[in-house]
mmCIF file of C-alpha atoms and ligand atoms in Angstrom:
data_model
loop_
_atom_site.group_PDB
_atom_site.id
_atom_site.type_symbol
_atom_site.label_atom_id
_atom_site.label_comp_id
_atom_site.label_asym_id
_atom_site.label_seq_id
_atom_site.Cartn_x
_atom_site.Cartn_y
_atom_site.Cartn_z
ATOM 1 C CA MET N 63 99.089 65.340 88.427
ATOM 2 C CA SER N 64 97.748 68.330 90.428
ATOM 3 C CA ASP N 65 101.235 68.514 92.464
ATOM 4 C CA THR N 66 103.263 68.483 89.275
ATOM 5 C CA ILE N 67 104.567 71.333 88.017
ATOM 6 C CA TYR N 68 104.887 71.495 84.206
ATOM 7 C CA LEU N 69 107.516 73.341 82.593
ATOM 8 C CA ASP N 70 107.617 71.913 79.017
ATOM 9 C CA ASN N 71 105.682 73.872 77.232
ATOM 10 C CA ALA N 72 107.923 74.263 74.389
ATOM 11 C CA ALA N 73 107.309 70.176 73.549
ATOM 12 C CA THR N 74 103.401 70.842 73.828
ATOM 13 C CA SER N 75 101.421 73.536 75.760
ATOM 14 C CA PHE N 76 99.443 71.831 79.163
ATOM 15 C CA PRO N 77 96.829 71.782 80.548
ATOM 16 C CA LYS N 78 95.041 72.833 77.561
ATOM 17 C CA PRO N 79 92.091 75.339 78.163
ATOM 18 C CA GLU N 80 89.140 73.514 79.529
ATOM 19 C CA VAL N 81 87.049 74.913 76.491
ATOM 20 C CA VAL N 82 89.146 72.812 73.745
ATOM 21 C CA ARG N 83 88.131 69.482 75.855
ATOM 22 C CA HIS N 84 84.602 70.585 76.015
ATOM 23 C CA GLU N 85 84.754 71.844 72.354
ATOM 24 C CA MET N 86 85.825 68.211 70.971
ATOM 25 C CA SER N 87 83.688 66.295 73.070
ATOM 26 C CA SER N 88 80.555 67.906 72.133
ATOM 27 C CA PHE N 89 81.832 67.890 68.378
ATOM 28 C CA CYS N 90 82.302 64.152 68.632
ATOM 29 C CA ARG N 91 78.840 63.815 70.338
ATOM 30 C CA GLU N 92 76.740 66.268 67.938
ATOM 31 C CA SER N 93 78.208 66.775 64.649
ATOM 32 C CA GLY N 94 81.295 64.609 64.001
ATOM 33 C CA VAL N 95 80.618 63.135 60.842
ATOM 34 C CA ASN N 96 83.025 63.627 57.471
ATOM 35 C CA PRO N 97 82.390 67.243 55.574
ATOM 36 C CA GLY N 98 82.547 67.016 51.768
ATOM 37 C CA ARG N 99 81.532 63.469 52.095
ATOM 38 C CA SER N 100 78.270 63.716 52.922
ATOM 39 C CA GLY N 101 75.336 66.197 52.267
ATOM 40 C CA CYS N 102 73.331 65.507 55.259
ATOM 41 C CA ASP N 103 72.846 68.530 57.977
ATOM 42 C CA LEU N 104 75.480 66.817 60.210
ATOM 43 C CA GLY N 105 77.759 66.834 57.186
ATOM 44 C CA LEU N 106 77.004 70.581 56.565
ATOM 45 C CA ARG N 107 77.143 71.414 60.314
ATOM 46 C CA ALA N 108 80.808 69.770 60.363
ATOM 47 C CA GLU N 109 81.821 71.306 57.080
ATOM 48 C CA SER N 110 80.780 74.965 58.573
ATOM 49 C CA MET N 111 82.833 74.229 61.658
ATOM 50 C CA VAL N 112 86.069 73.377 59.653
ATOM 51 C CA LEU N 113 85.594 76.441 57.231
ATOM 52 C CA GLY N 114 84.825 78.815 60.415
ATOM 53 C CA THR N 115 87.935 77.083 61.471
ATOM 54 C CA ARG N 116 90.061 78.264 58.685
ATOM 55 C CA LYS N 117 88.538 81.868 58.290
ATOM 56 C CA LYS N 118 89.627 82.319 61.995
ATOM 57 C CA LEU N 119 93.320 81.098 61.613
ATOM 58 C CA SER N 120 93.476 82.478 58.110
ATOM 59 C CA ALA N 121 92.553 86.124 59.843
ATOM 60 C CA PHE N 122 95.288 85.519 62.479
ATOM 61 C CA PHE N 123 98.051 84.780 59.774
ATOM 62 C CA ASN N 124 96.964 87.642 57.531
ATOM 63 C CA PRO N 125 98.518 85.948 54.259
ATOM 64 C CA SER N 126 98.698 87.797 51.195
ATOM 65 C CA LEU N 127 95.978 86.809 48.896
ATOM 66 C CA VAL N 128 95.291 88.880 45.655
ATOM 67 C CA ASP N 129 92.912 87.405 43.621
ATOM 68 C CA PRO N 130 94.183 86.812 40.218
ATOM 69 C CA ALA N 131 91.266 87.920 38.468
ATOM 70 C CA SER N 132 90.552 91.448 39.941
ATOM 71 C CA GLY N 133 93.917 91.820 40.868
ATOM 72 C CA LYS N 134 92.426 92.803 44.600
ATOM 73 C CA THR N 135 93.391 91.441 47.459
ATOM 74 C CA SER N 136 90.843 89.045 49.209
ATOM 75 C CA LYS N 137 91.237 86.779 52.093
ATOM 76 C CA ASP N 138 90.595 83.114 50.987
ATOM 77 C CA PRO N 139 90.664 80.969 54.021
ATOM 78 C CA ASN N 140 91.003 77.860 52.093
ATOM 79 C CA HIS N 141 94.787 78.826 51.617
ATOM 80 C CA LEU N 142 95.039 77.710 54.824
ATOM 81 C CA CYS N 143 95.468 73.914 54.866
ATOM 82 C CA PHE N 144 94.969 71.398 57.931
ATOM 83 C CA THR N 145 97.807 68.734 58.565
ATOM 84 C CA PRO N 146 98.455 66.690 61.545
ATOM 85 C CA ASN N 147 101.684 68.859 63.006
ATOM 86 C CA ALA N 148 104.483 71.432 61.969
ATOM 87 C CA THR N 149 106.613 68.334 60.685
ATOM 88 C CA ALA N 150 103.822 67.519 57.778
ATOM 89 C CA SER N 151 103.683 71.220 56.911
ATOM 90 C CA LEU N 152 107.396 71.504 56.858
ATOM 91 C CA ASN N 153 107.560 68.120 54.612
ATOM 92 C CA LEU N 154 104.913 69.653 52.124
ATOM 93 C CA ILE N 155 106.860 73.245 51.812
ATOM 94 C CA ILE N 156 110.216 71.218 51.139
ATOM 95 C CA ASN N 157 109.139 68.460 49.178
ATOM 96 C CA GLY N 158 106.567 70.342 47.221
ATOM 97 C CA THR N 159 109.036 73.548 46.158
ATOM 98 C CA LEU N 160 112.367 72.162 45.715
ATOM 99 C CA ASP N 161 113.478 70.066 42.586
ATOM 100 C CA ARG N 162 116.711 68.457 41.370
ATOM 101 C CA GLY N 163 119.419 71.048 41.243
ATOM 102 C CA ASP N 164 117.581 73.696 43.498
ATOM 103 C CA HIS N 165 119.375 75.240 46.488
ATOM 104 C CA VAL N 166 117.812 75.816 49.644
ATOM 105 C CA VAL N 167 118.602 78.345 52.491
ATOM 106 C CA SER N 168 118.008 77.314 55.839
ATOM 107 C CA THR N 169 119.842 78.152 59.340
ATOM 108 C CA ILE N 170 121.572 76.147 62.219
ATOM 109 C CA MET N 171 118.909 77.414 64.451
ATOM 110 C CA GLU N 172 116.345 74.470 62.614
ATOM 111 C CA HIS N 173 114.575 71.776 64.312
ATOM 112 C CA ASN N 174 114.765 68.266 62.870
ATOM 113 C CA SER N 175 111.894 69.064 61.090
ATOM 114 C CA VAL N 176 113.609 70.847 58.423
ATOM 115 C CA ILE N 177 117.185 69.540 58.627
ATOM 116 C CA ARG N 178 116.200 66.181 58.261
ATOM 117 C CA PRO N 179 113.694 66.982 54.908
ATOM 118 C CA ILE N 180 116.083 69.075 53.544
ATOM 119 C CA ASN N 181 119.028 66.085 53.984
ATOM 120 C CA HIS N 182 116.531 63.810 52.431
ATOM 121 C CA ALA N 183 115.977 66.249 49.364
ATOM 122 C CA VAL N 184 119.944 66.428 49.151
ATOM 123 C CA GLN N 185 120.650 62.587 49.651
ATOM 124 C CA ASP N 186 117.426 61.501 47.083
ATOM 125 C CA ARG N 187 117.145 64.528 44.752
ATOM 126 C CA GLY N 188 120.433 66.415 44.383
ATOM 127 C CA VAL N 189 119.039 69.419 45.964
ATOM 128 C CA GLN N 190 122.041 71.613 47.338
ATOM 129 C CA ALA N 191 121.859 73.264 50.970
ATOM 130 C CA THR N 192 123.230 76.036 52.741
ATOM 131 C CA TRP N 193 123.125 76.119 56.516
ATOM 132 C CA VAL N 194 123.488 79.874 57.474
ATOM 133 C CA GLY N 195 125.088 80.537 61.097
ATOM 134 C CA ALA N 196 124.507 82.348 63.987
ATOM 135 C CA ASP N 197 126.051 84.709 66.523
ATOM 136 C CA PRO N 198 126.534 83.209 69.977
ATOM 137 C CA GLU N 199 123.226 84.207 71.266
ATOM 138 C CA GLY N 200 121.745 82.283 68.417
ATOM 139 C CA TYR N 201 120.553 85.323 66.128
ATOM 140 C CA VAL N 202 121.130 84.903 62.295
ATOM 141 C CA ASP N 203 122.053 88.068 60.423
ATOM 142 C CA PRO N 204 119.665 88.466 57.787
ATOM 143 C CA GLU N 205 122.203 89.904 55.545
ATOM 144 C CA ASP N 206 123.987 86.152 55.642
ATOM 145 C CA ILE N 207 120.841 84.878 54.135
ATOM 146 C CA ARG N 208 121.143 87.547 51.414
ATOM 147 C CA ARG N 209 124.720 86.303 51.058
ATOM 148 C CA ALA N 210 123.984 82.793 50.775
ATOM 149 C CA ILE N 211 121.395 83.232 48.113
ATOM 150 C CA ARG N 212 122.784 81.832 44.740
ATOM 151 C CA LYS N 213 121.086 81.798 41.144
ATOM 152 C CA ASN N 214 119.450 78.323 41.516
ATOM 153 C CA THR N 215 118.087 79.214 45.268
ATOM 154 C CA ALA N 216 114.342 78.168 45.197
ATOM 155 C CA LEU N 217 113.446 78.375 48.906
ATOM 156 C CA VAL N 218 114.821 80.364 52.104
ATOM 157 C CA ILE N 219 113.237 78.365 55.295
ATOM 158 C CA VAL N 220 113.898 79.829 58.785
ATOM 159 C CA ASN N 221 112.760 78.975 62.234
ATOM 160 C CA HIS N 222 110.736 81.990 63.675
ATOM 161 C CA ALA N 223 111.849 81.116 67.529
ATOM 162 C CA SER N 224 114.343 78.724 68.656
ATOM 163 C CA ASN N 225 113.172 75.748 71.081
ATOM 164 C CA VAL N 226 116.151 75.527 72.544
ATOM 165 C CA LEU N 227 117.422 79.204 73.114
ATOM 166 C CA GLY N 228 114.105 80.823 72.774
ATOM 167 C CA VAL N 229 115.656 83.664 70.471
ATOM 168 C CA VAL N 230 113.302 85.174 68.088
ATOM 169 C CA GLN N 231 114.319 85.776 64.623
ATOM 170 C CA ASP N 232 114.223 88.828 62.804
ATOM 171 C CA ILE N 233 111.439 87.463 60.307
ATOM 172 C CA GLU N 234 110.286 90.630 58.789
ATOM 173 C CA ALA N 235 113.914 91.801 57.636
ATOM 174 C CA MET N 236 114.420 88.188 56.272
ATOM 175 C CA GLY N 237 111.115 88.561 54.564
ATOM 176 C CA ALA N 238 112.178 91.467 52.988
ATOM 177 C CA ILE N 239 115.737 90.351 51.620
ATOM 178 C CA CYS N 240 113.654 87.453 50.393
ATOM 179 C CA ARG N 241 111.249 89.676 48.397
ATOM 180 C CA GLU N 242 113.917 91.891 46.991
ATOM 181 C CA GLU N 243 115.886 88.450 45.464
ATOM 182 C CA GLY N 244 112.406 87.233 44.696
ATOM 183 C CA ILE N 245 112.791 83.912 46.617
ATOM 184 C CA PRO N 246 109.713 82.188 48.360
ATOM 185 C CA PHE N 247 110.164 82.682 52.147
ATOM 186 C CA ALA N 248 109.318 79.971 54.598
ATOM 187 C CA VAL N 249 108.724 80.239 58.174
ATOM 188 C CA ASP N 250 108.546 77.484 60.937
ATOM 189 C CA ALA N 251 106.347 79.069 63.577
ATOM 190 C CA ALA N 252 105.780 75.979 65.684
ATOM 191 C CA GLN N 253 107.247 77.924 68.496
ATOM 192 C CA THR N 254 105.340 81.060 67.944
ATOM 193 C CA ALA N 255 101.944 81.143 66.279
ATOM 194 C CA GLY N 256 100.069 82.195 69.068
ATOM 195 C CA VAL N 257 102.676 83.187 70.893
ATOM 196 C CA LEU N 258 103.972 86.079 68.930
ATOM 197 C CA PRO N 259 101.613 88.217 66.498
ATOM 198 C CA ILE N 260 102.522 86.859 62.723
ATOM 199 C CA ASP N 261 101.343 88.807 59.971
ATOM 200 C CA MET N 262 102.460 87.139 56.592
ATOM 201 C CA ALA N 263 101.304 89.765 54.272
ATOM 202 C CA ARG N 264 103.481 92.417 56.057
ATOM 203 C CA MET N 265 106.840 89.731 56.841
ATOM 204 C CA ASN N 266 106.415 88.730 53.160
ATOM 205 C CA ILE N 267 106.296 85.142 54.207
ATOM 206 C CA SER N 268 104.896 82.527 51.463
ATOM 207 C CA PHE N 269 104.713 79.246 53.560
ATOM 208 C CA LEU N 270 103.958 79.252 57.278
ATOM 209 C CA ALA N 271 104.127 76.086 59.211
ATOM 210 C CA PHE N 272 102.323 76.041 62.272
ATOM 211 C CA THR N 273 101.368 73.591 64.861
ATOM 212 C CA GLY N 274 98.165 73.081 66.899
ATOM 213 C CA HIS N 275 99.538 72.083 70.172
ATOM 214 C CA LYS N 276 101.553 74.343 71.379
ATOM 215 C CA GLY N 277 101.141 78.361 71.657
ATOM 216 C CA LEU N 278 97.764 78.122 69.811
ATOM 217 C CA PHE N 279 96.786 75.601 72.985
ATOM 218 C CA GLY N 280 94.709 73.120 70.450
ATOM 219 C CA PRO N 281 95.087 69.304 71.165
ATOM 220 C CA THR N 282 98.056 67.103 69.381
ATOM 221 C CA GLY N 283 97.548 66.010 65.894
ATOM 222 C CA ILE N 284 96.742 69.073 64.314
ATOM 223 C CA GLY N 285 98.608 71.938 62.612
ATOM 224 C CA GLY N 286 98.659 73.497 59.344
ATOM 225 C CA ILE N 287 100.261 75.404 56.524
ATOM 226 C CA CYS N 288 99.253 78.880 55.299
ATOM 227 C CA VAL N 289 100.208 79.568 51.443
ATOM 228 C CA ALA N 290 100.533 83.186 50.171
ATOM 229 C CA ASP N 291 98.822 83.582 47.108
ATOM 230 C CA GLY N 292 101.026 83.247 43.998
ATOM 231 C CA ALA N 293 103.611 81.147 45.893
ATOM 232 C CA GLU N 294 103.791 78.094 43.859
ATOM 233 C CA ILE N 295 103.720 74.183 45.897
ATOM 234 C CA ARG N 296 103.022 71.405 44.668
ATOM 235 C CA CYS N 297 101.169 68.555 46.439
ATOM 236 C CA SER N 298 103.024 65.721 47.327
ATOM 237 C CA LEU N 299 100.462 63.945 49.230
ATOM 238 C CA TYR N 300 97.807 62.293 46.912
ATOM 239 C CA GLY N 301 94.436 60.630 47.957
ATOM 240 C CA GLY N 302 90.485 61.139 48.591
ATOM 241 C CA THR N 303 89.329 65.134 48.786
ATOM 242 C CA GLY N 304 85.288 64.361 49.020
ATOM 243 C CA VAL N 305 85.312 66.098 45.791
ATOM 244 C CA ARG N 306 85.956 65.824 41.605
ATOM 245 C CA SER N 307 86.097 62.118 42.362
ATOM 246 C CA ALA N 308 86.216 61.103 38.752
ATOM 247 C CA HIS N 309 89.549 63.415 38.426
ATOM 248 C CA PRO N 310 92.609 60.465 38.205
ATOM 249 C CA LEU N 311 94.955 62.845 39.873
ATOM 250 C CA HIS N 312 94.999 64.590 42.969
ATOM 251 C CA ILE N 313 93.426 68.219 42.385
ATOM 252 C CA ASP N 314 94.801 71.396 42.285
ATOM 253 C CA ASP N 315 92.191 73.726 44.176
ATOM 254 C CA TRP N 316 92.653 75.071 47.204
ATOM 255 C CA PRO N 317 92.339 73.856 50.233
ATOM 256 C CA HIS N 318 92.595 70.008 48.502
ATOM 257 C CA ARG N 319 95.984 70.491 47.074
ATOM 258 C CA LEU N 320 97.500 70.071 50.203
ATOM 259 C CA GLU N 321 95.126 68.116 52.009
ATOM 260 C CA ALA N 322 94.466 64.399 51.187
ATOM 261 C CA GLY N 323 91.926 62.173 53.175
ATOM 262 C CA THR N 324 89.595 62.794 56.276
ATOM 263 C CA GLN N 325 90.919 65.495 58.155
ATOM 264 C CA ASN N 326 91.424 65.127 62.051
ATOM 265 C CA LEU N 327 88.082 66.881 62.857
ATOM 266 C CA GLY N 328 87.891 66.565 66.580
ATOM 267 C CA GLY N 329 91.237 68.426 66.416
ATOM 268 C CA ILE N 330 90.106 71.313 64.160
ATOM 269 C CA ALA N 331 87.050 71.651 66.438
ATOM 270 C CA GLY N 332 89.515 71.886 69.699
ATOM 271 C CA LEU N 333 91.754 74.042 67.808
ATOM 272 C CA SER N 334 88.769 76.170 67.382
ATOM 273 C CA ALA N 335 88.081 76.699 70.969
ATOM 274 C CA ALA N 336 91.257 77.458 71.533
ATOM 275 C CA GLN N 337 91.399 80.231 69.163
ATOM 276 C CA ASP N 338 88.718 81.909 70.816
ATOM 277 C CA TRP N 339 90.167 81.223 74.030
ATOM 278 C CA ILE N 340 93.097 83.162 73.159
ATOM 279 C CA ALA N 341 91.085 85.710 71.588
ATOM 280 C CA ARG N 342 89.851 86.393 75.048
ATOM 281 C CA ARG N 343 92.601 86.506 76.874
ATOM 282 C CA GLY N 344 94.656 88.268 74.384
ATOM 283 C CA ILE N 345 97.789 87.316 72.579
ATOM 284 C CA GLU N 346 99.849 90.139 74.121
ATOM 285 C CA SER N 347 98.505 89.567 77.789
ATOM 286 C CA ILE N 348 99.597 85.608 77.435
ATOM 287 C CA TYR N 349 103.048 86.813 76.251
ATOM 288 C CA GLN N 350 103.589 89.213 78.855
ATOM 289 C CA HIS N 351 102.658 86.843 81.507
ATOM 290 C CA GLU N 352 105.011 83.951 80.189
ATOM 291 C CA ILE N 353 107.914 86.674 80.019
ATOM 292 C CA ALA N 354 107.611 87.700 83.467
ATOM 293 C CA LEU N 355 107.835 84.289 84.593
ATOM 294 C CA LEU N 356 110.957 83.767 82.522
ATOM 295 C CA GLU N 357 112.780 86.972 83.516
ATOM 296 C CA MET N 358 111.871 85.788 87.457
ATOM 297 C CA LEU N 359 113.524 82.411 86.302
ATOM 298 C CA LEU N 360 116.521 83.771 84.606
ATOM 299 C CA HIS N 361 117.436 86.011 87.390
ATOM 300 C CA GLY N 362 117.181 83.407 89.921
ATOM 301 C CA LEU N 363 119.093 80.510 87.991
ATOM 302 C CA GLN N 364 121.969 83.216 86.855
ATOM 303 C CA ARG N 365 122.852 83.299 90.841
ATOM 304 C CA ILE N 366 123.047 79.482 91.314
ATOM 305 C CA PRO N 367 126.715 78.877 91.585
ATOM 306 C CA GLY N 368 127.512 76.115 88.525
ATOM 307 C CA VAL N 369 124.579 77.056 86.519
ATOM 308 C CA THR N 370 125.080 77.922 83.033
ATOM 309 C CA ILE N 371 122.303 79.572 80.689
ATOM 310 C CA TYR N 372 122.853 79.183 77.136
ATOM 311 C CA GLY N 373 121.576 82.372 74.528
ATOM 312 C CA HIS N 374 120.845 85.740 76.042
ATOM 313 C CA THR N 375 119.794 86.525 79.873
ATOM 314 C CA ARG N 376 117.419 89.491 78.695
ATOM 315 C CA THR N 377 113.977 88.681 77.770
ATOM 316 C CA GLU N 378 113.488 90.962 74.550
ATOM 317 C CA ARG N 379 113.416 89.283 71.085
ATOM 318 C CA ARG N 380 112.662 85.860 72.584
ATOM 319 C CA VAL N 381 109.910 83.273 73.739
ATOM 320 C CA ALA N 382 109.531 82.051 77.364
ATOM 321 C CA VAL N 383 111.837 79.343 76.841
ATOM 322 C CA CYS N 384 115.425 78.484 79.254
ATOM 323 C CA SER N 385 118.172 76.212 78.484
ATOM 324 C CA PHE N 386 120.724 75.496 81.061
ATOM 325 C CA ASN N 387 123.074 73.205 82.585
ATOM 326 C CA ILE N 388 124.821 72.573 86.256
ATOM 327 C CA GLU N 389 128.266 71.929 86.290
ATOM 328 C CA ASN N 390 129.567 68.399 86.300
ATOM 329 C CA ARG N 391 125.976 67.396 85.923
ATOM 330 C CA MET N 392 124.591 65.449 83.084
ATOM 331 C CA PRO N 393 121.323 67.200 81.651
ATOM 332 C CA ALA N 394 119.614 64.020 81.713
ATOM 333 C CA GLU N 395 120.670 63.186 85.338
ATOM 334 C CA VAL N 396 119.355 66.468 86.249
ATOM 335 C CA GLY N 397 116.054 66.272 84.291
ATOM 336 C CA THR N 398 115.290 62.943 86.216
ATOM 337 C CA PHE N 399 115.976 64.631 89.661
ATOM 338 C CA LEU N 400 113.534 67.327 88.835
ATOM 339 C CA ASP N 401 111.174 64.758 87.807
ATOM 340 C CA VAL N 402 111.372 62.059 90.553
ATOM 341 C CA ASP N 403 112.393 64.358 93.551
ATOM 342 C CA TYR N 404 110.553 67.808 92.795
ATOM 343 C CA ASN N 405 107.738 66.678 90.780
ATOM 344 C CA ILE N 406 108.804 69.302 87.774
ATOM 345 C CA LEU N 407 108.540 68.249 84.343
ATOM 346 C CA THR N 408 111.191 69.346 82.011
ATOM 347 C CA ARG N 409 112.821 68.508 78.674
ATOM 348 C CA THR N 410 116.595 67.330 78.312
ATOM 349 C CA GLY N 411 118.855 66.334 75.592
ATOM 350 C CA LEU N 412 119.081 67.628 72.289
ATOM 351 C CA GLU N 413 115.622 68.885 71.851
ATOM 352 C CA CYS N 414 115.373 67.751 67.977
ATOM 353 C CA ALA N 415 117.910 70.612 67.133
ATOM 354 C CA PRO N 416 121.492 69.159 66.989
ATOM 355 C CA LEU N 417 122.671 72.061 64.951
ATOM 356 C CA VAL N 418 122.175 74.498 67.775
ATOM 357 C CA HIS N 419 123.842 72.367 70.477
ATOM 358 C CA LYS N 420 126.992 71.951 67.886
ATOM 359 C CA HIS N 421 126.823 75.789 67.785
ATOM 360 C CA ILE N 422 126.623 76.460 71.680
ATOM 361 C CA GLY N 423 128.802 73.376 72.590
ATOM 362 C CA THR N 424 126.436 71.372 74.373
ATOM 363 C CA PHE N 425 126.558 68.384 71.766
ATOM 364 C CA PRO N 426 126.023 65.693 72.251
ATOM 365 C CA LEU N 427 124.501 65.441 75.705
ATOM 366 C CA GLY N 428 122.436 68.917 75.245
ATOM 367 C CA THR N 429 120.952 70.787 77.935
ATOM 368 C CA VAL N 430 118.170 71.041 80.336
ATOM 369 C CA ARG N 431 115.215 73.415 79.060
ATOM 370 C CA PHE N 432 112.507 74.764 81.161
ATOM 371 C CA SER N 433 109.674 76.131 79.068
ATOM 372 C CA ILE N 434 106.784 78.375 80.367
ATOM 373 C CA GLY N 435 102.853 78.299 79.493
ATOM 374 C CA PRO N 436 99.964 80.765 80.662
ATOM 375 C CA PHE N 437 98.999 78.284 83.385
ATOM 376 C CA ASN N 438 102.399 78.391 85.070
ATOM 377 C CA THR N 439 102.864 80.766 87.851
ATOM 378 C CA LEU N 440 105.144 82.467 90.449
ATOM 379 C CA ASP N 441 105.063 79.516 92.770
ATOM 380 C CA HIS N 442 106.324 77.034 89.968
ATOM 381 C CA ILE N 443 109.194 79.619 89.393
ATOM 382 C CA GLU N 444 110.182 79.803 92.909
ATOM 383 C CA ALA N 445 110.019 75.786 93.183
ATOM 384 C CA ALA N 446 112.201 75.442 90.017
ATOM 385 C CA ILE N 447 114.786 77.797 90.988
ATOM 386 C CA GLU N 448 114.799 76.569 94.497
ATOM 387 C CA ALA N 449 115.133 72.883 93.003
ATOM 388 C CA VAL N 450 117.797 73.540 90.682
ATOM 389 C CA SER N 451 119.864 75.335 93.687
ATOM 390 C CA GLN N 452 119.607 72.239 95.166
ATOM 391 C CA ILE N 453 120.491 69.857 92.835
ATOM 392 C CA ALA N 454 123.687 72.013 91.997
ATOM 393 C CA ALA N 455 124.657 72.176 95.904
ATOM 394 C CA GLN N 456 124.754 68.024 96.072
HETATM 395 C C1 PLP D 1838 110.879 74.626 65.993
HETATM 396 C C2 PLP D 1838 110.127 73.469 65.851
HETATM 397 N N1 PLP D 1838 109.549 73.123 64.672
HETATM 398 C C3 PLP D 1838 109.030 72.196 64.482
HETATM 399 C C4 PLP D 1838 109.073 71.265 65.640
HETATM 400 C C5 PLP D 1838 107.663 69.905 64.972
HETATM 401 O O1 PLP D 1838 106.429 70.595 65.863
HETATM 402 P P1 PLP D 1838 105.502 69.067 65.738
HETATM 403 O O2 PLP D 1838 106.012 67.994 66.554
HETATM 404 O O3 PLP D 1838 104.237 69.694 66.150
HETATM 405 O O4 PLP D 1838 105.598 68.634 64.387
HETATM 406 C C6 PLP D 1838 108.885 71.903 66.852
HETATM 407 C C7 PLP D 1838 108.361 70.984 67.822
HETATM 408 O O5 PLP D 1838 108.938 70.894 68.964
HETATM 409 C C8 PLP D 1838 109.737 72.851 67.207
HETATM 410 O O6 PLP D 1838 110.046 73.179 68.544
#
């Protein structure tokens, strides 16, 4: 594995920082019991680890939390609920906010984690949906979001950065429009949490869906949803919470409203260590490292005859994702060559975002996607450019 060049960080970041593995292992050895279900010392330690991680992540995303009693802004970390991944969070948001007859505004830049739950809501509950388009580079005009809003619009839900084109949407402008129009605003931050600063209060985000295993450098199986105060969301997952067990229905209190059953405690421990690792390295310096490598990659690929890069080739307003094709070569075939002949791991195909590929004309075969992480080096990028150049010349 040591010679493998991993360029599939948009699927999951790899490798994980050493401290993540260490923390997960020591949590399992030393205090891995079920919090809320036992009052023993170990249970309290586990509880404190979970609360500590909620606090860290909540501070990281800065949700707007207004205490209804005092009217003062508070930072109640219990509005951050853990889920298995961004997909589960997006399902909770879509199923917990849309009723029969409601209208939802989303975009063609979405991942299937948004497209499919909305399509089910349309099919099963008579929800109406509008998919707002994008310009050729993949940017959505915030004013198009405003134009799509109707009297019965109950939710606007938008992808922060595309996992195909890497474009970063103007979330702040979209949030301002939703505030003016009085519509809850949800953001899929699967590709941006830990990569770009996200300030829910400033960006007027009602619901933020994030995953732990990409830019937050945690393990797989842990993610979450952060909810601004006043944002209405019903629970759609019912079960044990460890508290108020006599109650016949699922309880409304935070964080239990959106958490049912035993949580992924090892995953939360790993995510906590990953947060500390990000804080030590600095989110800006991780981003600058990735973007510098992206710039080099784009520059190198652009000079290879027969290579088409999708989206724009500048580095502003984007994350370190690059989709391309080689003329007359199937993306899956290129991916196999890169893997087998050059030991370079990528993602090929539709990358779970079929509407984006229809938009850029690469449906149904898709693209080859390189995505860069903090452990990639200049040598990795040079090797990737050289490999693509040799494949294109064959
Ligand atoms: C934009 C986007 N949204 C949602 C997801 C789903 O994330 P997860 O697999 O962690 O649920 C992904 C994963 O690739 C993604 O890129």
